[in-house]
JSON list of C-alpha atoms in Angstrom, two decimals:
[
{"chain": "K", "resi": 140, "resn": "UNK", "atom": "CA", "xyz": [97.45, 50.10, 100.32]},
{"chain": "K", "resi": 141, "resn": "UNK", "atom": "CA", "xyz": [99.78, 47.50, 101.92]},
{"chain": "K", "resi": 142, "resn": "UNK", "atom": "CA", "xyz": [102.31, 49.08, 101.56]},
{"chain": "K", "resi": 143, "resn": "UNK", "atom": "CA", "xyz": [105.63, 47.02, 101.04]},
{"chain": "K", "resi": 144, "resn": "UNK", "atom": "CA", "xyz": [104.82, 43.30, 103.32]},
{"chain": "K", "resi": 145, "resn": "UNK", "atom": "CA", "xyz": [107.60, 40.78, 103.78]},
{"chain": "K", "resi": 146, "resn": "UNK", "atom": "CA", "xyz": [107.04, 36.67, 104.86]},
{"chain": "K", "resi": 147, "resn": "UNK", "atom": "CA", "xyz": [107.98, 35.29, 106.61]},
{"chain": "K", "resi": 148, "resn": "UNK", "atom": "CA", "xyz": [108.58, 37.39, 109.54]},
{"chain": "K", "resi": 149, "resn": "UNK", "atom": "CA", "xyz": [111.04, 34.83, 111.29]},
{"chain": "K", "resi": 150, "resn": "UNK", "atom": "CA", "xyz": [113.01, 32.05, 110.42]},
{"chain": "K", "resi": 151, "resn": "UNK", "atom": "CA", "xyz": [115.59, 29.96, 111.67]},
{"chain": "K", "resi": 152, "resn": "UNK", "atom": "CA", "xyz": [117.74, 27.73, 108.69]},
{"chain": "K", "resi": 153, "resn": "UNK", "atom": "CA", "xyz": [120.35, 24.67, 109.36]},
{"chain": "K", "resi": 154, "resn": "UNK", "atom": "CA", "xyz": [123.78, 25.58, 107.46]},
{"chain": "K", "resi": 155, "resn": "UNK", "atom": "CA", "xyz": [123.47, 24.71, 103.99]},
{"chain": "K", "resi": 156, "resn": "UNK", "atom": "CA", "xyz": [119.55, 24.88, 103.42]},
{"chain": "K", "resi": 157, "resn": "UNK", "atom": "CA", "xyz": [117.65, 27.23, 100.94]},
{"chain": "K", "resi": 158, "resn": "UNK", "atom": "CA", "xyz": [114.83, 29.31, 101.19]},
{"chain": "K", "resi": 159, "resn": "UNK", "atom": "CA", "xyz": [112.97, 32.37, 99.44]},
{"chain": "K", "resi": 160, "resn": "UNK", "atom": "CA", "xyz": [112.25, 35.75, 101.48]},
{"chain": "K", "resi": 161, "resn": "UNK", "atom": "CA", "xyz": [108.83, 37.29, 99.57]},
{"chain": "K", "resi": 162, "resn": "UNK", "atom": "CA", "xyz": [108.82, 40.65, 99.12]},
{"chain": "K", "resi": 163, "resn": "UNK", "atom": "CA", "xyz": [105.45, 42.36, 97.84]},
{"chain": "K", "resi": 164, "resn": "UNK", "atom": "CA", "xyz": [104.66, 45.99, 96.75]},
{"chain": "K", "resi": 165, "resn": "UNK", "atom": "CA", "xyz": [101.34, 47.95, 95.79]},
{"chain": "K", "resi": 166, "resn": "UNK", "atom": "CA", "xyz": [102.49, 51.16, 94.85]},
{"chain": "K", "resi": 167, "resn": "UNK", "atom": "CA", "xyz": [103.57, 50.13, 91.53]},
{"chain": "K", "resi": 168, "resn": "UNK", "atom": "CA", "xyz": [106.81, 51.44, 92.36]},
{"chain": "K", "resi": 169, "resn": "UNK", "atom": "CA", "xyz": [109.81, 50.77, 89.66]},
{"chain": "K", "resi": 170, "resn": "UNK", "atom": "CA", "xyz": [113.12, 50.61, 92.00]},
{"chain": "K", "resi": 171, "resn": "UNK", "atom": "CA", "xyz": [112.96, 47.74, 95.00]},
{"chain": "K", "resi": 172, "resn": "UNK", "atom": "CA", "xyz": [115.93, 46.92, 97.29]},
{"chain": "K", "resi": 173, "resn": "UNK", "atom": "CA", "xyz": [117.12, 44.16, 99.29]},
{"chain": "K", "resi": 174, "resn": "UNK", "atom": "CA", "xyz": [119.04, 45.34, 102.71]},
{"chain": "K", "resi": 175, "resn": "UNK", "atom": "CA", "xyz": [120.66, 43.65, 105.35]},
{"chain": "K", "resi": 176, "resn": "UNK", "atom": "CA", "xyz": [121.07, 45.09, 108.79]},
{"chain": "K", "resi": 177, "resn": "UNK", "atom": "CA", "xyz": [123.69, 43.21, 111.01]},
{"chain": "K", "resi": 178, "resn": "UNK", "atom": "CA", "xyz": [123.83, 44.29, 114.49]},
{"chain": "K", "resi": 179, "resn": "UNK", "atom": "CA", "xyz": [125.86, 48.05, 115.24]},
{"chain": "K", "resi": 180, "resn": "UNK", "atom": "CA", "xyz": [126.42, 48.21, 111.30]},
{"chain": "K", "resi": 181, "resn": "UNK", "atom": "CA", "xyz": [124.21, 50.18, 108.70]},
{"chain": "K", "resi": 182, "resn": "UNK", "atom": "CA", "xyz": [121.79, 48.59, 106.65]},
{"chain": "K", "resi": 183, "resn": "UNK", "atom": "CA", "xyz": [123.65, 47.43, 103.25]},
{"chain": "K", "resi": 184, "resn": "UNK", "atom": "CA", "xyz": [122.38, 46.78, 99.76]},
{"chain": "K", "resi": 185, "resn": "UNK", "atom": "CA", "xyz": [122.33, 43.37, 98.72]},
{"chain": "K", "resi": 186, "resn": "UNK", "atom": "CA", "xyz": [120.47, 43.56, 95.23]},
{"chain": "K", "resi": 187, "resn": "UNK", "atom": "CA", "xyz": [118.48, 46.10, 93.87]},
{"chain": "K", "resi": 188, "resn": "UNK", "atom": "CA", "xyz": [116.07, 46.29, 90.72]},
{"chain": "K", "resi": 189, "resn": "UNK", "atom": "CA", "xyz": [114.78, 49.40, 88.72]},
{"chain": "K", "resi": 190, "resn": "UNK", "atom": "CA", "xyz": [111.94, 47.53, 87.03]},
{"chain": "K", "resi": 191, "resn": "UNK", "atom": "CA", "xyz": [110.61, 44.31, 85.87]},
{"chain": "K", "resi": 192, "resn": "UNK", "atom": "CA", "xyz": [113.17, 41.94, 84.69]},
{"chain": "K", "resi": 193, "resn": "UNK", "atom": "CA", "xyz": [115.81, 44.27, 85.27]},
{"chain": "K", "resi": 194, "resn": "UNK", "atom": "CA", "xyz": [118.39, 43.37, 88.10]},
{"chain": "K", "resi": 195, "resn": "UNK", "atom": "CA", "xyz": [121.79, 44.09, 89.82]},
{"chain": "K", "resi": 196, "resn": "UNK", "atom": "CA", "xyz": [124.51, 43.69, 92.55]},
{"chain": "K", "resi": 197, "resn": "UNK", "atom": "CA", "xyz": [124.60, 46.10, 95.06]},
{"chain": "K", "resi": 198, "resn": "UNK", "atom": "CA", "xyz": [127.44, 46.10, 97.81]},
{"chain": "K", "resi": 199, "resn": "UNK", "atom": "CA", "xyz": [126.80, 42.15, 99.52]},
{"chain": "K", "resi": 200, "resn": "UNK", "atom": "CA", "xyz": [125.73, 40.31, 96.73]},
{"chain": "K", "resi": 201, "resn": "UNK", "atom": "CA", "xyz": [127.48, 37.04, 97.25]},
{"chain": "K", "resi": 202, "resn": "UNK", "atom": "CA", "xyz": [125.65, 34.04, 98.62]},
{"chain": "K", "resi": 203, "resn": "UNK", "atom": "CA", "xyz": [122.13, 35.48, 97.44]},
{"chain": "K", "resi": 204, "resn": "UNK", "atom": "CA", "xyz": [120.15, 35.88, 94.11]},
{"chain": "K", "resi": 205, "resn": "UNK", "atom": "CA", "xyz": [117.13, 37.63, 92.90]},
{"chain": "K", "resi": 206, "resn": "UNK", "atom": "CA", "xyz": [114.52, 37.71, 90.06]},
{"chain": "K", "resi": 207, "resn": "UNK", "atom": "CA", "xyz": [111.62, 40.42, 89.35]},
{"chain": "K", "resi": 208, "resn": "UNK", "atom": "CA", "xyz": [109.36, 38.57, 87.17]},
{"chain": "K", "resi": 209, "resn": "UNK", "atom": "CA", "xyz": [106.98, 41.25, 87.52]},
{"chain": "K", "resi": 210, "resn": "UNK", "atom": "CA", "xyz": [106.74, 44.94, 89.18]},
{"chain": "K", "resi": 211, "resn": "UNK", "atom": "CA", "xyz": [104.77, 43.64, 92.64]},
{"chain": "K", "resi": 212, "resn": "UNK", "atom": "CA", "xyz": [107.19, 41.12, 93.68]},
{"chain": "K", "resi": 213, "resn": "UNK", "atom": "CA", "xyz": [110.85, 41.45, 94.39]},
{"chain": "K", "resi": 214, "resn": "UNK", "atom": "CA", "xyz": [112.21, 37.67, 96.29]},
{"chain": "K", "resi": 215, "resn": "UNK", "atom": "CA", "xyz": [115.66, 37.13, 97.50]},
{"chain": "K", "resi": 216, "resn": "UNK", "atom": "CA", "xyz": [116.60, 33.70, 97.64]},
{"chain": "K", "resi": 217, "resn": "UNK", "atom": "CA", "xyz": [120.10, 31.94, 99.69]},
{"chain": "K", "resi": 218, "resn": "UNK", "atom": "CA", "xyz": [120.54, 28.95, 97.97]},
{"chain": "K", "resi": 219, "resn": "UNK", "atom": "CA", "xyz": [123.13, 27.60, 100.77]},
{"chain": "K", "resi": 220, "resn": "UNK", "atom": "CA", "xyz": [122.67, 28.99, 104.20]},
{"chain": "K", "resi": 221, "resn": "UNK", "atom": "CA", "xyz": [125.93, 30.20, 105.78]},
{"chain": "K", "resi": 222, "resn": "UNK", "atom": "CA", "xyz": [126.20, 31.38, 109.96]},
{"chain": "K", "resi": 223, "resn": "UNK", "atom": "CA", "xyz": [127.26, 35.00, 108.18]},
{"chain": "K", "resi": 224, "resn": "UNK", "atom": "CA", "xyz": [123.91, 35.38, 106.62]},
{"chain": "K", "resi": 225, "resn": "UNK", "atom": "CA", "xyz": [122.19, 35.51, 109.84]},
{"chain": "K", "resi": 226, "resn": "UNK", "atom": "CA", "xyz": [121.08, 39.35, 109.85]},
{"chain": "K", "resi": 227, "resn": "UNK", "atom": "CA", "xyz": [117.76, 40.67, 109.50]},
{"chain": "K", "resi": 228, "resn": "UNK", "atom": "CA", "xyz": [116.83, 41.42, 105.94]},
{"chain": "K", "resi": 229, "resn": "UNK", "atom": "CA", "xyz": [114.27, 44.97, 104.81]},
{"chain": "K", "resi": 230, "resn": "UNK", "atom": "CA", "xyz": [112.84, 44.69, 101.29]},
{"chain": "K", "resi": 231, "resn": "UNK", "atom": "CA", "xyz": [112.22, 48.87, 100.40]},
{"chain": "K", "resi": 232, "resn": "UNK", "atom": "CA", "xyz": [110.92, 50.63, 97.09]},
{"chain": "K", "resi": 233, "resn": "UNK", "atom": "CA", "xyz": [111.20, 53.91, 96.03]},
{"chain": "K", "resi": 234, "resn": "UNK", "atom": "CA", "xyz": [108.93, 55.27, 92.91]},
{"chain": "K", "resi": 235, "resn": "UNK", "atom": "CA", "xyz": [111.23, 56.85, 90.38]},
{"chain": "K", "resi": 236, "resn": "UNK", "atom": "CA", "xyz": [115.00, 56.52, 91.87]},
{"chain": "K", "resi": 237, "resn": "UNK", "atom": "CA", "xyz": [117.22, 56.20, 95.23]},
{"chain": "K", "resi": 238, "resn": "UNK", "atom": "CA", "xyz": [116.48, 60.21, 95.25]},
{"chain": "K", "resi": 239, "resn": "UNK", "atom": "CA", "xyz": [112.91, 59.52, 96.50]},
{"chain": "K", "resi": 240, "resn": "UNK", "atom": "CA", "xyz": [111.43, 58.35, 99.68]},
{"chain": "K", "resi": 241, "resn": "UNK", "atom": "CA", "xyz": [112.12, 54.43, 100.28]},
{"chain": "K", "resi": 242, "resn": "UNK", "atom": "CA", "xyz": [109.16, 52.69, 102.03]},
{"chain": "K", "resi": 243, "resn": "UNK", "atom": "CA", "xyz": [111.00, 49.77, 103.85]},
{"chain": "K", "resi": 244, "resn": "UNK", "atom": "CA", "xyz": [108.72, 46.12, 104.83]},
{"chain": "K", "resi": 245, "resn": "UNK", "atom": "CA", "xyz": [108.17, 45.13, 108.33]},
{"chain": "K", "resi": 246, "resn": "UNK", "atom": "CA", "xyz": [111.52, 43.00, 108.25]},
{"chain": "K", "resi": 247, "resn": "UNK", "atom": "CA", "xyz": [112.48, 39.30, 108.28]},
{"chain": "K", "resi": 248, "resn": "UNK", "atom": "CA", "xyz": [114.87, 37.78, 111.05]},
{"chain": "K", "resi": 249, "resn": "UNK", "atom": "CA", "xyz": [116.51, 35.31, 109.68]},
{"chain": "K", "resi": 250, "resn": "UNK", "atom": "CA", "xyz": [119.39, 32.84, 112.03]},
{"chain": "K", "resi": 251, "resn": "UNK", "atom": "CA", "xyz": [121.33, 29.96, 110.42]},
{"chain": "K", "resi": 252, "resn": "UNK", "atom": "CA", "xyz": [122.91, 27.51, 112.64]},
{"chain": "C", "resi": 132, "resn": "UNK", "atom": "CA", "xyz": [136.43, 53.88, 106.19]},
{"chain": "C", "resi": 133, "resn": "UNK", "atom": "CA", "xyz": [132.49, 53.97, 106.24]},
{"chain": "C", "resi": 134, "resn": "UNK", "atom": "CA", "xyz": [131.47, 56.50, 103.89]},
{"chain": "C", "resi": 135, "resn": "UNK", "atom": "CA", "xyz": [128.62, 58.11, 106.44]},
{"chain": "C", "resi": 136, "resn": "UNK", "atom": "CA", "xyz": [129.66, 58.90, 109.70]},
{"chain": "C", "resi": 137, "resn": "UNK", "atom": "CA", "xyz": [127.05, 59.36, 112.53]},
{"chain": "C", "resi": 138, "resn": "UNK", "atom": "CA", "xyz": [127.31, 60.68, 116.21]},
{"chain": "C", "resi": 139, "resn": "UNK", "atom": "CA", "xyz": [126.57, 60.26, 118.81]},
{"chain": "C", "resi": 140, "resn": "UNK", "atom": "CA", "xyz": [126.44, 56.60, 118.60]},
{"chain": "C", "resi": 141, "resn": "UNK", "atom": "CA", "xyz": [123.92, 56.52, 121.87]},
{"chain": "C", "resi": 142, "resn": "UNK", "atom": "CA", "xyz": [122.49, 59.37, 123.32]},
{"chain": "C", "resi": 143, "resn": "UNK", "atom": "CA", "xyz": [119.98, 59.95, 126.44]},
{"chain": "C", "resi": 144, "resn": "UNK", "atom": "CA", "xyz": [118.13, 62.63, 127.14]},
{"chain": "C", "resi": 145, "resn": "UNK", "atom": "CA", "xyz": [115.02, 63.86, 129.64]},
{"chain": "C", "resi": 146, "resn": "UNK", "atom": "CA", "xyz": [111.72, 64.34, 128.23]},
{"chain": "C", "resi": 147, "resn": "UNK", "atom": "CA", "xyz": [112.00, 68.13, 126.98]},
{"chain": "C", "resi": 148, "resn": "UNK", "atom": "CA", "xyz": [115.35, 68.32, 126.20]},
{"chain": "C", "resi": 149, "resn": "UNK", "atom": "CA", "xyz": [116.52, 69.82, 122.90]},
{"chain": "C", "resi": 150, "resn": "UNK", "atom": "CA", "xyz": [117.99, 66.59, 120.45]},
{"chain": "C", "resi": 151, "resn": "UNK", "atom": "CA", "xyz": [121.06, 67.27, 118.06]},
{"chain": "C", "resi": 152, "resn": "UNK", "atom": "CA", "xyz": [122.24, 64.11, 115.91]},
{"chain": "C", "resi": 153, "resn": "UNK", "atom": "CA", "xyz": [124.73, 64.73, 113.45]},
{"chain": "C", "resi": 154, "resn": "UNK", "atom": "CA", "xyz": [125.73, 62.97, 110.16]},
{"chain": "C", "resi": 155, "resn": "UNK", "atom": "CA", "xyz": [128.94, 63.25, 107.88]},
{"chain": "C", "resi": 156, "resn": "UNK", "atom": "CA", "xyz": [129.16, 61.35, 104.66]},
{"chain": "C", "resi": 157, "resn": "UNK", "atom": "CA", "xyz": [132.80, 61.40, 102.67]},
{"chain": "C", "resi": 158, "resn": "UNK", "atom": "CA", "xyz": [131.34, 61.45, 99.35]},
{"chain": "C", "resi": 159, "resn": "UNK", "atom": "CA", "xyz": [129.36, 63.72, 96.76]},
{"chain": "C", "resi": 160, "resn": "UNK", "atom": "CA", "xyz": [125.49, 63.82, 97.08]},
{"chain": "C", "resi": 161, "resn": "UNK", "atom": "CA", "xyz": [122.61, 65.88, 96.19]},
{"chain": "C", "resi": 162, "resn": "UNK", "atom": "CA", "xyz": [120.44, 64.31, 99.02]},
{"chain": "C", "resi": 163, "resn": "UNK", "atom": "CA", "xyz": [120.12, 63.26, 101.87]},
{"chain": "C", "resi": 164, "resn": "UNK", "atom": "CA", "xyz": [117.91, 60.62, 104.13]},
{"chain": "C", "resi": 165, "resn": "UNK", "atom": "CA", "xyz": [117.27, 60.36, 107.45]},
{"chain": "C", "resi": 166, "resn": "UNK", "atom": "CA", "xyz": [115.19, 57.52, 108.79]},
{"chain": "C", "resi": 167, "resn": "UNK", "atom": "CA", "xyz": [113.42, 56.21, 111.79]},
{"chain": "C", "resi": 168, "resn": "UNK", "atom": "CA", "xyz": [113.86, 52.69, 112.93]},
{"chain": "C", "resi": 169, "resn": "UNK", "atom": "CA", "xyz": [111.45, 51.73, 116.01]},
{"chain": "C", "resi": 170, "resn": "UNK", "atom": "CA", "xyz": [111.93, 49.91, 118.14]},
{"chain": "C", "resi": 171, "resn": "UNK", "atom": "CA", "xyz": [110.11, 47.30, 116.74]},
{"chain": "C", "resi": 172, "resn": "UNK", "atom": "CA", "xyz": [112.17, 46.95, 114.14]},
{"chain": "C", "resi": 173, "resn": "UNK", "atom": "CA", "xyz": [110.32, 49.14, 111.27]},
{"chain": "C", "resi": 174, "resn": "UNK", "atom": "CA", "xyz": [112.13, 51.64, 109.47]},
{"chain": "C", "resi": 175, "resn": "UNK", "atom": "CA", "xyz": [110.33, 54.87, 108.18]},
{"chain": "C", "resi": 176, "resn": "UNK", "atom": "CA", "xyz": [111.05, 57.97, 106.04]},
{"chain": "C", "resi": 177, "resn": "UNK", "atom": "CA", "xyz": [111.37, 60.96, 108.16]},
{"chain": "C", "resi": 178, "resn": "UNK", "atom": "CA", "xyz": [113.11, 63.23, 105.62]},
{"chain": "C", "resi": 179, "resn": "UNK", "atom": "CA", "xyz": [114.82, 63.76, 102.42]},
{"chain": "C", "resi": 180, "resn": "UNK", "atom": "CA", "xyz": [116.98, 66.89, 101.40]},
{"chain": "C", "resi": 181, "resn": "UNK", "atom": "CA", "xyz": [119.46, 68.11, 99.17]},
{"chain": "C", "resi": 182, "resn": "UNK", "atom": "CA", "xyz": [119.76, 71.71, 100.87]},
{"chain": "C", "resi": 183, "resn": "UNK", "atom": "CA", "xyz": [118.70, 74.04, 103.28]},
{"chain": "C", "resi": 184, "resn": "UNK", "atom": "CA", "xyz": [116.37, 72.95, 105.73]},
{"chain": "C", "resi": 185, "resn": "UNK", "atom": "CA", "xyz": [113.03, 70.96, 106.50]},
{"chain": "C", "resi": 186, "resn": "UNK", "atom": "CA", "xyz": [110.97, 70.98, 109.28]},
{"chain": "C", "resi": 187, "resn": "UNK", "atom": "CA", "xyz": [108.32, 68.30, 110.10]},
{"chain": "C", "resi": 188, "resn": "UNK", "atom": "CA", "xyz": [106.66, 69.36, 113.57]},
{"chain": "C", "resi": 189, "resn": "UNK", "atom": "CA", "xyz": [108.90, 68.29, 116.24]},
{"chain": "C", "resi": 190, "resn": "UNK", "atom": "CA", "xyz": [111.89, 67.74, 113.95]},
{"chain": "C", "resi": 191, "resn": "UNK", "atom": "CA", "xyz": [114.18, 69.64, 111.62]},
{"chain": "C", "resi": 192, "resn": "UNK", "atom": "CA", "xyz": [116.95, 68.45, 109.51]},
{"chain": "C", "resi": 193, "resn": "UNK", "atom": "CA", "xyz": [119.47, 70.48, 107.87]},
{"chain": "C", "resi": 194, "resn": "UNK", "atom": "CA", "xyz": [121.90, 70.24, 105.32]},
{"chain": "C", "resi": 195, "resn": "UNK", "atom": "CA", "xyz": [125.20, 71.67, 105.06]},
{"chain": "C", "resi": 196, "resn": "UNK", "atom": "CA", "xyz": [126.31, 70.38, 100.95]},
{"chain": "C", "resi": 197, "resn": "UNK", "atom": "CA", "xyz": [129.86, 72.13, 100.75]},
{"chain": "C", "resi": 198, "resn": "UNK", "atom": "CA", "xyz": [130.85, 70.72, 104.58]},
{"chain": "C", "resi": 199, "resn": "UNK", "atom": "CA", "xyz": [129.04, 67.53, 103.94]},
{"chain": "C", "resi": 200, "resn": "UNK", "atom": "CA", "xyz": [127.34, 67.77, 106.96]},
{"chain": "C", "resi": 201, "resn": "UNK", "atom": "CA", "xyz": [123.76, 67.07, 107.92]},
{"chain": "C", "resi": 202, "resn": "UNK", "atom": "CA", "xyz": [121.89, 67.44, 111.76]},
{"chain": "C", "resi": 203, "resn": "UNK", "atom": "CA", "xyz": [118.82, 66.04, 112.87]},
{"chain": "C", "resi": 204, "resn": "UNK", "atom": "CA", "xyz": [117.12, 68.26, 115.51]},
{"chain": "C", "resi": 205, "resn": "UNK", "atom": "CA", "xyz": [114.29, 67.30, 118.08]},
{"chain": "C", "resi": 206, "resn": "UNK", "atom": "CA", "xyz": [112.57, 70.29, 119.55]},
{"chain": "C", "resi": 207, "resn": "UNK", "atom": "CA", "xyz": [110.67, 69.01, 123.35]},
{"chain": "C", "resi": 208, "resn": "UNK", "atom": "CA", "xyz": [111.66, 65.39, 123.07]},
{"chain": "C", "resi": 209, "resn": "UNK", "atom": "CA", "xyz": [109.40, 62.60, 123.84]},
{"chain": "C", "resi": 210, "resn": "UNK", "atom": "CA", "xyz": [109.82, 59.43, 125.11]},
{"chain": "C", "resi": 211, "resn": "UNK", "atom": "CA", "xyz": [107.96, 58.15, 122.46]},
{"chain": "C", "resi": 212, "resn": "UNK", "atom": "CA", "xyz": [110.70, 59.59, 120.16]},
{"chain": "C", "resi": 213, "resn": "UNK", "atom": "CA", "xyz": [112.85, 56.95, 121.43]},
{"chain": "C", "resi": 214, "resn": "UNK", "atom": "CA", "xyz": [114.44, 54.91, 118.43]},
{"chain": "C", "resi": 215, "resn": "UNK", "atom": "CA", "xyz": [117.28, 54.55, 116.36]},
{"chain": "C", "resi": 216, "resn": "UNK", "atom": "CA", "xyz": [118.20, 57.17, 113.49]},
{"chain": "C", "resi": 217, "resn": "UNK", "atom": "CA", "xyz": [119.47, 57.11, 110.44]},
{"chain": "C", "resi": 218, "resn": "UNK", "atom": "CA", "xyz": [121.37, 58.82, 108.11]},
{"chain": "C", "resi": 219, "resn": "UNK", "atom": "CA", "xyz": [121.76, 57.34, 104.56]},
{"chain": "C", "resi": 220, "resn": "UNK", "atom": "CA", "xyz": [122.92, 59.06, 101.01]},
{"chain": "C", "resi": 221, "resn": "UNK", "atom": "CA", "xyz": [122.67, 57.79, 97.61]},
{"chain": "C", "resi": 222, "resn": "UNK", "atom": "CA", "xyz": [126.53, 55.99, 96.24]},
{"chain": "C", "resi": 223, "resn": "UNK", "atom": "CA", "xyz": [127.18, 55.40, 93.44]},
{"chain": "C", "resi": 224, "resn": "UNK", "atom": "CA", "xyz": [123.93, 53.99, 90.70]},
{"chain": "C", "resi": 225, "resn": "UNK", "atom": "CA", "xyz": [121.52, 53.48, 92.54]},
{"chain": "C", "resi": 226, "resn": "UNK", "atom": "CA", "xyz": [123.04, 52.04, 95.74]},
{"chain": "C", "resi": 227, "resn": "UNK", "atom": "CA", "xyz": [122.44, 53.42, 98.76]},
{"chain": "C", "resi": 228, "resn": "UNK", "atom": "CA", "xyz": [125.08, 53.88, 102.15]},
{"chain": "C", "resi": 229, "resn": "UNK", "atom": "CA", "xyz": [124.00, 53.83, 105.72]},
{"chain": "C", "resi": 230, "resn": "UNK", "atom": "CA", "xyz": [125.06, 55.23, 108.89]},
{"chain": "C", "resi": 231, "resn": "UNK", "atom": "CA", "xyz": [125.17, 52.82, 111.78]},
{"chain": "C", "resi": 232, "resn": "UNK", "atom": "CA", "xyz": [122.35, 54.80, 113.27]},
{"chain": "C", "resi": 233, "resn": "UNK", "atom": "CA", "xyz": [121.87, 56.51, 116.70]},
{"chain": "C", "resi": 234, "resn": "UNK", "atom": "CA", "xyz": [120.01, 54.97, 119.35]},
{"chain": "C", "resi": 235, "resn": "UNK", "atom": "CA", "xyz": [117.84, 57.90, 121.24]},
{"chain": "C", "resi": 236, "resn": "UNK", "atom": "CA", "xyz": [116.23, 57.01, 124.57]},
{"chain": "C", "resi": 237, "resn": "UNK", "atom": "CA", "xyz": [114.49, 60.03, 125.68]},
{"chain": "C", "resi": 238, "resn": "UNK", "atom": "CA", "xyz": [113.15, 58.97, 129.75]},
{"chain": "C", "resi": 239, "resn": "UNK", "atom": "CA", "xyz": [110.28, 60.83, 131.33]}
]
């Protein structure tokens, strides 16, 4: 198993461009989560899903949006890239609720200037 | 007011050395996380609990539910136990809150 995998890895955005972070998991695992870790804070929810087609806000929704079209795939899109959003961003699922161990991805490192 | 307190914020310690890391959280749980962020970057499971305590070789983890308390223990640290923890309960449906982590450097 993969596991829970993340692309890209790294990116770098101008203010005001879009772009889709993948997130991918094998474990056919119902919940999925989209964190943000900003340096000398705690990660914090952005979105979170407990199955297919089923989505909702979690504490720093705004500037972001999510769809989970089916169970593998969980992506985050940021429609218009804001300085604030720069943060690196873990995609995690869990297999029956938040009460379970989260697998996190690798990470993606995202910086808008 | 973050709702999961963690301490120390850094800590260093000689290879050997007994580890404490403590957690508070201000609101009701049943569990419990604690996680391992390398230094990489990747962020693994080290423990979930809702009572008591657990004990995975090297490490223990207890829970205190009533003082809303939980400690992460290190027995004969390691330098290659050097990472950030963190502590993390469940809020709310289905959300999740963090600690800020602390950052362990354990030196040879």
């Amino acid at each position: 198993n993969a596991g829970v995998t993340q692309t890209p890895k790294f990116r770098i955005l101008k203010i005001g461009q879009s772009m889709t972070l993948q997130c991918a998991q094998d474990m056919n695992h119902n919940y999925m989560y989209w964190y943000r870790q900003d340096p000398g804070m705690g990660l914090k929810l952005i979105y979170y899903s407990v199955g297919a087609g089923i989505t909702d806000k979690g504490e720093v929704p705004n500037g972001y949006n999510v769809s989970r079209s089916t169970t593998e795939d969980f992506p985050l899109r940021l429609e218009l890239a804001a300085p604030s959003q720069t943060s690196v961003y873990f995609c995690a699922s869990t297999g029956v609720s938040d009460y379970n161990e989260q697998f996190f991805g690798p990470g993606t490192r995202l910086t808008v200037l | 007011k973050n709702e999961v307190e963690q301490s120390p914020q850094n800590l260093t310690a000689q290879e050997g050395e007994f580890i404490t890391i403590n957690c508070s959280y201000s609101v009701g749980i049943s569990a419990l996380h604690w996680l391992q962020q390398h230094p990489g970057g990747g962020i693994v499971s080290l423990f979930m609990l809702s009572s008591g305590k657990k004990k995975h070789g090297r490490l223990i983890a207890t829970i205190n539910i009533q003082e809303k308390h939980s400690s992460l223990h290190i027995t004969a640290s390691h330098p290659r136990d050097s990472a950030v923890y963190i502590c993390a309960v469940p809020f709310g449906n289905n959300d999740m809150r963090f600690g800020a982590g602390t950052r362990l450097t354990v030196k040879p």
